[in-house]
Coordinates of N, CA and C in Angstrom, one line a residue:
Chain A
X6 N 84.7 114.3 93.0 CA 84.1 113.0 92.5 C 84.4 112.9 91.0
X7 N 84.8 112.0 90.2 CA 84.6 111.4 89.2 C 83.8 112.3 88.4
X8 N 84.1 112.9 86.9 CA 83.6 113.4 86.3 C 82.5 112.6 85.0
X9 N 81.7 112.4 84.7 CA 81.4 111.3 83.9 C 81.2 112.3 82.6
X10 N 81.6 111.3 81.6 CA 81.4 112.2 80.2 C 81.1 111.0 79.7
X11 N 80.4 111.9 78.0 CA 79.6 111.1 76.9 C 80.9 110.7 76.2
X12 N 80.1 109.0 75.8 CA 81.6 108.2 75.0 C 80.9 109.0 73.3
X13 N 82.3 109.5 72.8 CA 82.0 110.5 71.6 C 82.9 109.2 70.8
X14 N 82.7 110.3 69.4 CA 83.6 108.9 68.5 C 85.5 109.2 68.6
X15 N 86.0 110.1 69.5 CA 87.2 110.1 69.2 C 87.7 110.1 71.0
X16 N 88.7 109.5 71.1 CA 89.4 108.8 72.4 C 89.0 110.6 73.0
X17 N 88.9 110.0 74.5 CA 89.3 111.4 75.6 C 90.5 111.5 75.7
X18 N 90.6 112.8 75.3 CA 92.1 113.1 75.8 C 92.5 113.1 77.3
X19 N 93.6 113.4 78.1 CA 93.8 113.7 78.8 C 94.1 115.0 79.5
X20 N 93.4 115.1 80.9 CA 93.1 116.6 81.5 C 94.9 116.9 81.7
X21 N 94.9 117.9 81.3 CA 96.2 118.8 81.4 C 96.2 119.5 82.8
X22 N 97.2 120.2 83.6 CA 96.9 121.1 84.7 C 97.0 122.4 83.5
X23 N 96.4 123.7 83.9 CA 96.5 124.3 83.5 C 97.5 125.0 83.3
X24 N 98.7 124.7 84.3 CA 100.3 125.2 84.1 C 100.7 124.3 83.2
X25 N 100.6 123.0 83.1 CA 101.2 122.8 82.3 C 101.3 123.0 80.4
X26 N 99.8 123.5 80.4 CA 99.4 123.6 78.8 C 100.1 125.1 78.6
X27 N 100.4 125.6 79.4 CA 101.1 127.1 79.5 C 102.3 127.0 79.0
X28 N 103.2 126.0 79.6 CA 104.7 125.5 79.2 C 104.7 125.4 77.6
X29 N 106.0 125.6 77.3 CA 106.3 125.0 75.6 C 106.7 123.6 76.2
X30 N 106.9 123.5 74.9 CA 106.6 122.0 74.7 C 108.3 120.8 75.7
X31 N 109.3 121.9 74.9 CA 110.6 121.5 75.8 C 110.6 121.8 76.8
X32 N 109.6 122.5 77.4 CA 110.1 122.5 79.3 C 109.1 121.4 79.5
X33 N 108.2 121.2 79.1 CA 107.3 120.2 79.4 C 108.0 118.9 79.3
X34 N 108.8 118.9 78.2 CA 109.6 117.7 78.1 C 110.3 117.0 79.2
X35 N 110.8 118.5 79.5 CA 112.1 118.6 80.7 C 111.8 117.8 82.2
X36 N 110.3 119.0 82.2 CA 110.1 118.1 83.7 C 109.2 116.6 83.9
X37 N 109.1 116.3 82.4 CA 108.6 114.5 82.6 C 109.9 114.0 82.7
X38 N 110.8 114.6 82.3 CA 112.4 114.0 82.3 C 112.6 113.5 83.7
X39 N 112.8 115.1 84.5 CA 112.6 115.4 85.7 C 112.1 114.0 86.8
X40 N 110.4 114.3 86.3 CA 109.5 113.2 87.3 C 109.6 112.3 87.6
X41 N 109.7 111.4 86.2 CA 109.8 110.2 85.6 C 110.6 109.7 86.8
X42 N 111.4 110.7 87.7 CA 112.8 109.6 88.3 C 111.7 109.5 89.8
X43 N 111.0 108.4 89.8 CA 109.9 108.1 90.7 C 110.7 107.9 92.2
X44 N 110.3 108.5 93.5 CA 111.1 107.8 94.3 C 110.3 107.5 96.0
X45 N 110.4 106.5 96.7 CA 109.9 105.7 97.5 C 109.6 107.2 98.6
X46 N 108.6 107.6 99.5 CA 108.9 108.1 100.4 C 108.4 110.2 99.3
X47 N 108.5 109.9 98.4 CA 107.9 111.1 97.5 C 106.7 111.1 97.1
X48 N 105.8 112.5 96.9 CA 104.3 112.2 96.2 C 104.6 111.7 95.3
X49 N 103.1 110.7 95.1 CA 102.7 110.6 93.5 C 102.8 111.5 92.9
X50 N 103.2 112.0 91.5 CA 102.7 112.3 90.6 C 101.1 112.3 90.0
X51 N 100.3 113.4 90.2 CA 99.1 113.8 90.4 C 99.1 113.8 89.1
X52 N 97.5 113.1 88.3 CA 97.1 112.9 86.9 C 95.8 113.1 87.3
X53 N 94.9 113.4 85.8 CA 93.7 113.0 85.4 C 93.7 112.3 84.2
X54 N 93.0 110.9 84.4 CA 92.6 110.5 82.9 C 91.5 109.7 83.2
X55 N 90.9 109.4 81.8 CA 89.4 109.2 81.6 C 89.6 107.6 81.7
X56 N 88.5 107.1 82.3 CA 88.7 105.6 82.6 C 86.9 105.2 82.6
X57 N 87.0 103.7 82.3 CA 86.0 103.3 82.6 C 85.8 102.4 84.0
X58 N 84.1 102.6 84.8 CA 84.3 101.8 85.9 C 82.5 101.6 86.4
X59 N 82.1 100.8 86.4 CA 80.6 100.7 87.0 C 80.0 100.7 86.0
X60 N 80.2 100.6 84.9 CA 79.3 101.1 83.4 C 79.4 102.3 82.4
X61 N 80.0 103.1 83.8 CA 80.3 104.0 82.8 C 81.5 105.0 82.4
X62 N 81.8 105.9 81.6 CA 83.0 106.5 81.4 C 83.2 108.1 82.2
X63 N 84.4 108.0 83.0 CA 84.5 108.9 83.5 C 85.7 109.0 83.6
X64 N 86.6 110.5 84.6 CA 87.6 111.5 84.3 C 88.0 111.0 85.9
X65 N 89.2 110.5 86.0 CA 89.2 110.2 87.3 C 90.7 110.7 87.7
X66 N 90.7 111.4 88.7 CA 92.4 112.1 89.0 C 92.6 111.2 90.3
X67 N 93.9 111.4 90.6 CA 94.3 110.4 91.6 C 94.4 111.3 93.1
X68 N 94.1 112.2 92.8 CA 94.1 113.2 94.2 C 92.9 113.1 94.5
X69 N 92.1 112.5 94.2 CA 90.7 112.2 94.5 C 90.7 111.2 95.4
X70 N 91.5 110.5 95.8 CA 91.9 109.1 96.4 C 93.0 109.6 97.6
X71 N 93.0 111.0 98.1 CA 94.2 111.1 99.3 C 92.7 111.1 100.5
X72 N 93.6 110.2 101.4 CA 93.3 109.1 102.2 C 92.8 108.0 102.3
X73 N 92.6 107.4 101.3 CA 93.1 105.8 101.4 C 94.3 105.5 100.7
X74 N 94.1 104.2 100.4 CA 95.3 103.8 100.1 C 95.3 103.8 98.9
X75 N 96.2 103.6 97.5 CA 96.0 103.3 96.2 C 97.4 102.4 95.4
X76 N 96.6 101.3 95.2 CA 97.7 100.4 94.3 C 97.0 100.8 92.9
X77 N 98.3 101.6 92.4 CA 98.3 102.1 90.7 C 98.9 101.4 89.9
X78 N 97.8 100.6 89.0 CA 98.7 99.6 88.2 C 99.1 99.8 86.5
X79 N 100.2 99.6 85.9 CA 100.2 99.8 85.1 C 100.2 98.4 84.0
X80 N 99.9 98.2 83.0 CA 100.1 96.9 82.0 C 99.9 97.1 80.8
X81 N 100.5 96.5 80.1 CA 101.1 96.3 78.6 C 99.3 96.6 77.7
X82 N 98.6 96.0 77.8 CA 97.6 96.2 77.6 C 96.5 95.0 77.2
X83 N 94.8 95.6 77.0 CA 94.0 95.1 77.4 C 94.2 93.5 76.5
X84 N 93.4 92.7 76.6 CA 93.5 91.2 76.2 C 94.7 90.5 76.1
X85 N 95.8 90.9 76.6 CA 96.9 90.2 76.7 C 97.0 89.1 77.6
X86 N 97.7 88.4 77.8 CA 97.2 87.2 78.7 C 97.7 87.1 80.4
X87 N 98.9 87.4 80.0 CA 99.1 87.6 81.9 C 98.4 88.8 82.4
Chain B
X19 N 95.8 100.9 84.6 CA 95.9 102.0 83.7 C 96.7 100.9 82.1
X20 N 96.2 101.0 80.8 CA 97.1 100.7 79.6 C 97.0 101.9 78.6
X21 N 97.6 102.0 77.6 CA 97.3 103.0 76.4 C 96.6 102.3 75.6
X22 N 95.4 101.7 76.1 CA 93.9 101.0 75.5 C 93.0 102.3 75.5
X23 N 92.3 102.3 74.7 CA 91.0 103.7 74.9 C 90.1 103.0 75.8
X24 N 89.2 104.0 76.3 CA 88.5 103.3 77.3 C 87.4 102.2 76.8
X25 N 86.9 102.5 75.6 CA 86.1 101.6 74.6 C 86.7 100.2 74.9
X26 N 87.8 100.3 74.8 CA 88.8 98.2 74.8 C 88.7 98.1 76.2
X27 N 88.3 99.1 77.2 CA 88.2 98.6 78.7 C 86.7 98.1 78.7
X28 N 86.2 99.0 78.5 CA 84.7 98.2 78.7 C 84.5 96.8 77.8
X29 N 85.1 96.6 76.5 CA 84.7 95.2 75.9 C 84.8 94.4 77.2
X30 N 86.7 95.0 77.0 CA 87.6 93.7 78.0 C 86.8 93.2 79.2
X31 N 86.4 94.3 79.6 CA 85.6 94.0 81.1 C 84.4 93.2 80.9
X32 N 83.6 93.6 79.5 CA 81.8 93.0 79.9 C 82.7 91.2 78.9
X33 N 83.0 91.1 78.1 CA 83.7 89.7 77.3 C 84.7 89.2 77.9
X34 N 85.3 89.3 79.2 CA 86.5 88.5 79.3 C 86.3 88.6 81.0
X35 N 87.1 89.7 81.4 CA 87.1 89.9 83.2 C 86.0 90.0 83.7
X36 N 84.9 90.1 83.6 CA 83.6 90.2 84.3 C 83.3 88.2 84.2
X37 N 83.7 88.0 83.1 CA 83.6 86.3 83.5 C 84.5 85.7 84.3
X38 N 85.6 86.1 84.0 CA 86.6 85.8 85.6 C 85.9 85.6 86.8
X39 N 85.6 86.9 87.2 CA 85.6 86.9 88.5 C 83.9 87.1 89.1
X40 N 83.1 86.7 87.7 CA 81.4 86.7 88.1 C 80.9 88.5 88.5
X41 N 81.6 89.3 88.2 CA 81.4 91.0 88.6 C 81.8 91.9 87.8
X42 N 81.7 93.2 87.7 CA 82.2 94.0 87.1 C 84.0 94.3 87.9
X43 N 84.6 94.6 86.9 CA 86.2 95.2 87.4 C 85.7 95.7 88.5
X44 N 85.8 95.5 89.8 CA 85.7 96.6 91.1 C 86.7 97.8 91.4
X45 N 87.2 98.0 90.3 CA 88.1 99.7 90.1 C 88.3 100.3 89.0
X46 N 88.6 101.4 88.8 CA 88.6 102.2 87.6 C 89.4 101.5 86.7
X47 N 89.3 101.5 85.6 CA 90.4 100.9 84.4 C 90.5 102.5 83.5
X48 N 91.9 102.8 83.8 CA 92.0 103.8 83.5 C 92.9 103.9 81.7
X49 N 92.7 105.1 81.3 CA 93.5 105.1 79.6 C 94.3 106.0 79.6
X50 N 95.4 105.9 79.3 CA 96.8 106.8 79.2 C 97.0 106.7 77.4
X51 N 96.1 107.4 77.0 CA 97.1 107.1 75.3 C 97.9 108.6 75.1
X52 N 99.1 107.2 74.3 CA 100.0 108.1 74.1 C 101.6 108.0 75.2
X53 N 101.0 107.3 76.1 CA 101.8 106.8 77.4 C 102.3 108.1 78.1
X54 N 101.5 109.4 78.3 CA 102.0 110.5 78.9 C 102.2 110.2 80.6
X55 N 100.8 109.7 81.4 CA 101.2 109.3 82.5 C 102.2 108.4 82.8
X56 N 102.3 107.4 82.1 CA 103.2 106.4 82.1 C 104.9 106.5 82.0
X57 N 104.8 107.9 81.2 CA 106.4 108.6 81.0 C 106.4 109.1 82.6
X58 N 105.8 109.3 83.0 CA 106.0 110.7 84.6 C 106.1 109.1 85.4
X59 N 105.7 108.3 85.0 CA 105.9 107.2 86.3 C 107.1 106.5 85.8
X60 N 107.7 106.7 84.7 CA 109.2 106.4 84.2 C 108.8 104.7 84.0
X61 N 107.5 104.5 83.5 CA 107.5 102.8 83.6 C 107.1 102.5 81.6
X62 N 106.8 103.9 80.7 CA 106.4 104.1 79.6 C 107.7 103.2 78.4
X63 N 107.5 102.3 77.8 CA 108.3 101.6 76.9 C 107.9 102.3 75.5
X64 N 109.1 103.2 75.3 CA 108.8 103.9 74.2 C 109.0 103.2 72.3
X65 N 109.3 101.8 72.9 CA 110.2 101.2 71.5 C 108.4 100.8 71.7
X66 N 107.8 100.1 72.2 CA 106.4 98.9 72.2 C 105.7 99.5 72.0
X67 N 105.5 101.0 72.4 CA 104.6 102.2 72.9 C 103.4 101.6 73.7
X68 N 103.3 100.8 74.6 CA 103.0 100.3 75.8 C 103.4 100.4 77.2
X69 N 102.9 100.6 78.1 CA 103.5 100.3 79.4 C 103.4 99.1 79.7
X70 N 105.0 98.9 80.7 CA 105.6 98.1 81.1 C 104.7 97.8 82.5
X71 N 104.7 96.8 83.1 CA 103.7 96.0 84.5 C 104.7 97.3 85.8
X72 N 104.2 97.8 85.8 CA 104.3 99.1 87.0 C 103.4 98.9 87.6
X73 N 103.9 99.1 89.3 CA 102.7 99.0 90.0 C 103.2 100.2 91.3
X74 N 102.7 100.9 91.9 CA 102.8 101.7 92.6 C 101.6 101.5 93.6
X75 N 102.8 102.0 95.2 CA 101.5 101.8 96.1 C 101.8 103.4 97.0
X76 N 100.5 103.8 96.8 CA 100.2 105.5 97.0 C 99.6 105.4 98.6
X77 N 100.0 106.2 99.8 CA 99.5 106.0 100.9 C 98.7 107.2 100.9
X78 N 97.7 107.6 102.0 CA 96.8 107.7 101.7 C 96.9 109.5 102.3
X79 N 98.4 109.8 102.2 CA 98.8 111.1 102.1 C 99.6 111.4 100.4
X80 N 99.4 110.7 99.6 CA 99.7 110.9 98.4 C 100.9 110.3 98.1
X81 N 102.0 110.0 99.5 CA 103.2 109.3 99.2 C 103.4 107.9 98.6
X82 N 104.8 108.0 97.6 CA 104.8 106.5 97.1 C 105.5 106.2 97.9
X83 N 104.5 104.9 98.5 CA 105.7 103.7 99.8 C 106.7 103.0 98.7
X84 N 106.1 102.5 97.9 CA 107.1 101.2 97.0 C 106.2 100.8 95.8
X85 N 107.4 100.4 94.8 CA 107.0 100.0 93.5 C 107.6 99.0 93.1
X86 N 107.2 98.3 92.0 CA 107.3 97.2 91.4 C 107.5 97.5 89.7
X87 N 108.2 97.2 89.1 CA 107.8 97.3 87.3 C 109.1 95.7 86.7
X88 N 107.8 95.4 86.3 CA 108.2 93.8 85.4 C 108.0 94.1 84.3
X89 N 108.9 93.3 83.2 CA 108.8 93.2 82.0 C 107.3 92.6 81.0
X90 N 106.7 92.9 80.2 CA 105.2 92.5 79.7 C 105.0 90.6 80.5
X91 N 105.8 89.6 80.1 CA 105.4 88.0 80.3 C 105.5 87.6 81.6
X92 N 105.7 88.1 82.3 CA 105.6 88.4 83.8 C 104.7 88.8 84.6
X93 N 103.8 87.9 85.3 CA 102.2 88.2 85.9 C 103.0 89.0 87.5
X94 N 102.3 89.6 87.9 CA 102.4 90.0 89.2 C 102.0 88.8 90.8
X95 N 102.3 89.0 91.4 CA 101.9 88.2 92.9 C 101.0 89.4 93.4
X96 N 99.9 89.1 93.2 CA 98.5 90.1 94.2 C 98.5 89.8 95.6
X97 N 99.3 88.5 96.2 CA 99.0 88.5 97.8 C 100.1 89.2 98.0
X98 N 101.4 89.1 97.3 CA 102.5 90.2 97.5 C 102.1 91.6 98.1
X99 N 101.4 92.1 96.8 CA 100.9 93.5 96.7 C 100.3 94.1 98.4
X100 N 99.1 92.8 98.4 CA 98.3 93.1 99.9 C 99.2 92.3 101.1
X101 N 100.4 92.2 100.9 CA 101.3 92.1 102.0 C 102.0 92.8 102.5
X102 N 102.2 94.0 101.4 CA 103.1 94.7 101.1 C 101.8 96.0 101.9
X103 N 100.7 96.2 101.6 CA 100.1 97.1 102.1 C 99.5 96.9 103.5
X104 N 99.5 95.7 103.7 CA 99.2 95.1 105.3 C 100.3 95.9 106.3
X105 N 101.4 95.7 105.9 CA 103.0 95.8 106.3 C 102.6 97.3 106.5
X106 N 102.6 97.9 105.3 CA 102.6 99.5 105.6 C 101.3 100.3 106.5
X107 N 100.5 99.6 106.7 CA 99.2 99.9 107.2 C 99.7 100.2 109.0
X108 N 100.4 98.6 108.9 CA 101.1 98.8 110.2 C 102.0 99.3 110.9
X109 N 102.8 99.7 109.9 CA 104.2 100.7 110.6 C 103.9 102.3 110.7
X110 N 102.5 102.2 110.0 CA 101.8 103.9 109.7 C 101.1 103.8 111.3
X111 N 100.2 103.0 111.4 CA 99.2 102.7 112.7 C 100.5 103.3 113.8
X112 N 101.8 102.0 113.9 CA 102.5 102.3 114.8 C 103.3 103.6 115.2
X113 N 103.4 104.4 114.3 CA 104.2 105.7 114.0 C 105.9 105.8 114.2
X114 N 106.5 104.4 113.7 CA 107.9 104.3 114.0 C 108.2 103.5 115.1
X115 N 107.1 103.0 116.0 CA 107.5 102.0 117.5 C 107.7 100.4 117.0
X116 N 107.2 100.3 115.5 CA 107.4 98.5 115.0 C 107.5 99.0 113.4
X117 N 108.1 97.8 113.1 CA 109.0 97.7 111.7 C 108.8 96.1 111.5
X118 N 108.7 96.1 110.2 CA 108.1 94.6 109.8 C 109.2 94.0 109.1
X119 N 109.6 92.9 109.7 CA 111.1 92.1 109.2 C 110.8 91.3 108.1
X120 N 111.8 90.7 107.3 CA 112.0 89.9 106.0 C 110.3 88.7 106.2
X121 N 109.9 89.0 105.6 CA 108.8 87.5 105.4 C 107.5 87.9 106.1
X122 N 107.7 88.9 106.6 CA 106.5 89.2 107.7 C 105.1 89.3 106.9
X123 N 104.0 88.5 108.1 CA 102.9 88.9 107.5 C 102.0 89.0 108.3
X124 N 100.2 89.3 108.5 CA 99.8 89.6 109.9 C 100.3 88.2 110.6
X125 N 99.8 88.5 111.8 CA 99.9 87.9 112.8 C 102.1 87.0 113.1
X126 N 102.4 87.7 112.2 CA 103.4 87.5 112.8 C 104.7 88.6 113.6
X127 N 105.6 88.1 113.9 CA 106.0 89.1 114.9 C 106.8 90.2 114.5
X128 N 106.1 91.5 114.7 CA 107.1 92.7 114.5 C 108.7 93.2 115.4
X129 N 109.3 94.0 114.8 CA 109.9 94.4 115.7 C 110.4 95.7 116.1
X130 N 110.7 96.0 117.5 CA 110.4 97.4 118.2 C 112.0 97.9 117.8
X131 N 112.2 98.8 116.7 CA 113.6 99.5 117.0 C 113.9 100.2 117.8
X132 N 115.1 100.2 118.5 CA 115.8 101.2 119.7 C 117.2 100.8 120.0
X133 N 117.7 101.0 121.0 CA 118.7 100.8 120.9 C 119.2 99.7 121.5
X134 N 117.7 99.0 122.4 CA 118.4 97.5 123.0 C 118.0 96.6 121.7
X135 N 117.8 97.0 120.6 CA 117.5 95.7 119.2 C 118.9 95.6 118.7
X136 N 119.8 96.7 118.7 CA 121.1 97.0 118.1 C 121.7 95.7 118.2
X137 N 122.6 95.1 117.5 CA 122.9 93.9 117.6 C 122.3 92.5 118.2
X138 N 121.0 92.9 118.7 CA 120.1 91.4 119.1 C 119.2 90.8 118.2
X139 N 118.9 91.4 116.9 CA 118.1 90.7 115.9 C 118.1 89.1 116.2
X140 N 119.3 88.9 116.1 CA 119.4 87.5 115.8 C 118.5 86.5 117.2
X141 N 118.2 87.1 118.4 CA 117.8 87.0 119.6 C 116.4 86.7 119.1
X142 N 115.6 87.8 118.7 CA 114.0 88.3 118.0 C 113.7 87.5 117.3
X143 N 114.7 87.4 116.1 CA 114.1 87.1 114.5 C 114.8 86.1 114.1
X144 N 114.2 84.6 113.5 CA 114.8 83.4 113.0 C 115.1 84.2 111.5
X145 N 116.2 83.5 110.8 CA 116.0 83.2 109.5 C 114.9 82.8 108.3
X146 N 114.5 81.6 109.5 CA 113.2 80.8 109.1 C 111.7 81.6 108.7
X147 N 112.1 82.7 109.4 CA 110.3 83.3 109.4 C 110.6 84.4 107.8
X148 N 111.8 84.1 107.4 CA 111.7 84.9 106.3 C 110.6 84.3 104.8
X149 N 110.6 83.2 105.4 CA 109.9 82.4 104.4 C 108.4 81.7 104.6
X150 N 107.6 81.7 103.8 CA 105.8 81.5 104.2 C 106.1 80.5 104.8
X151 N 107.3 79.2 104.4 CA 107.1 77.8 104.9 C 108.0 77.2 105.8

């Protein structure tokens, strides 16, 4: 479930796997290199990031969501017009 | 998901989209700062430091069926989207016995691959039905 946290004065970061904060920094580089190459018929790429929804702020990973379906969207950002 | 903190989702939501649509966002509005997720989905515009309109559709074994990424002034088609998941709903249901041809949408006609479709499409499937009209 959804982790809910206190809105503090400085942005939430983003939950790391614990392998990955182990990596230096250029292999970490390497395998976003790697990932980045997204392909039809492969897993998602498994995240956590903090999001808001129902009122309030919470930590939401996307493996949280295996069995239904998920349209993951991405956009330029908030108040823009399209 | 944008590289907005989640503070600019909530304005956005209670001053602007909650008047849209008379409700709260009915799904997470998620923050990527820094565009880390956004790099691993290869849709992260490193000159804007914004993401680009990416859209991914995740089945409900974690696989990506299909993706979309538009340039920022470019809105998306949302009946697209739930066309596109209608379609996959159905070829999952079927387990490989129907496959959904150019234009397809419910209620229209699927088709059974084997070996008596091999050169009979044209028999099955108009041109015509590739298009809503």
């Amino acid at each position: 479930m959804p982790e809910e946290f206190k809105a503090g004065c400085q942005r939430p970061s983003i939950v790391k796997n614990q392998e990955d904060v182990q990596k230096d920094s250029v292999q970490v580089a390497e395998i976003i290199k790697e990932e980045s190459m997204i392909k039809v018929g492969k897993p998602a790429p498994d995240f956590t990031a903090p999001g808001f929804f129902e009122g309030k702020f919470a930590n939401f990973s996307l493996s949280e969501y295996l069995g239904q379906w998920v349209v993951l969207c991405f956009y330029p950002g908030d108040f823009t017009f399209v | 998901m944008s590289v907005d903190s989640v503070f600019v989702h909530k304005v956005w939501n209670d001053q602007e989209l909650s008047k849209m649509i008379g409700k709260n966002i009915p799904f997470p509005m998620l923050s990527d700062g820094g565009g880390n997720i956004g790099k691993l989905y290869g849709i992260y515009d490193e000159e804007g430091g914004v993401e680009t309109r990416g859209r991914f559709l995740i089945d409900p074994d974690g696989i990506v069926q299909g993706f979309e990424v538009l340039t920022p002034p470019v809105g998306r088609n949302v009946s697209e989207t739930l066309r596109q998941i209608q379609a996959f709903q159905l070829v999952r249901e079927a387990k490989g016995a129907e496959a959904t041809p150019s234009g397809w949408r419910p209620g229209k006609k699927t088709l059974k691959p084997g070996p008596d479709l091999v050169g009979n499409v044209w028999k099955e499937w108009k041109v015509s039905e590739a298009f809503d009209e």
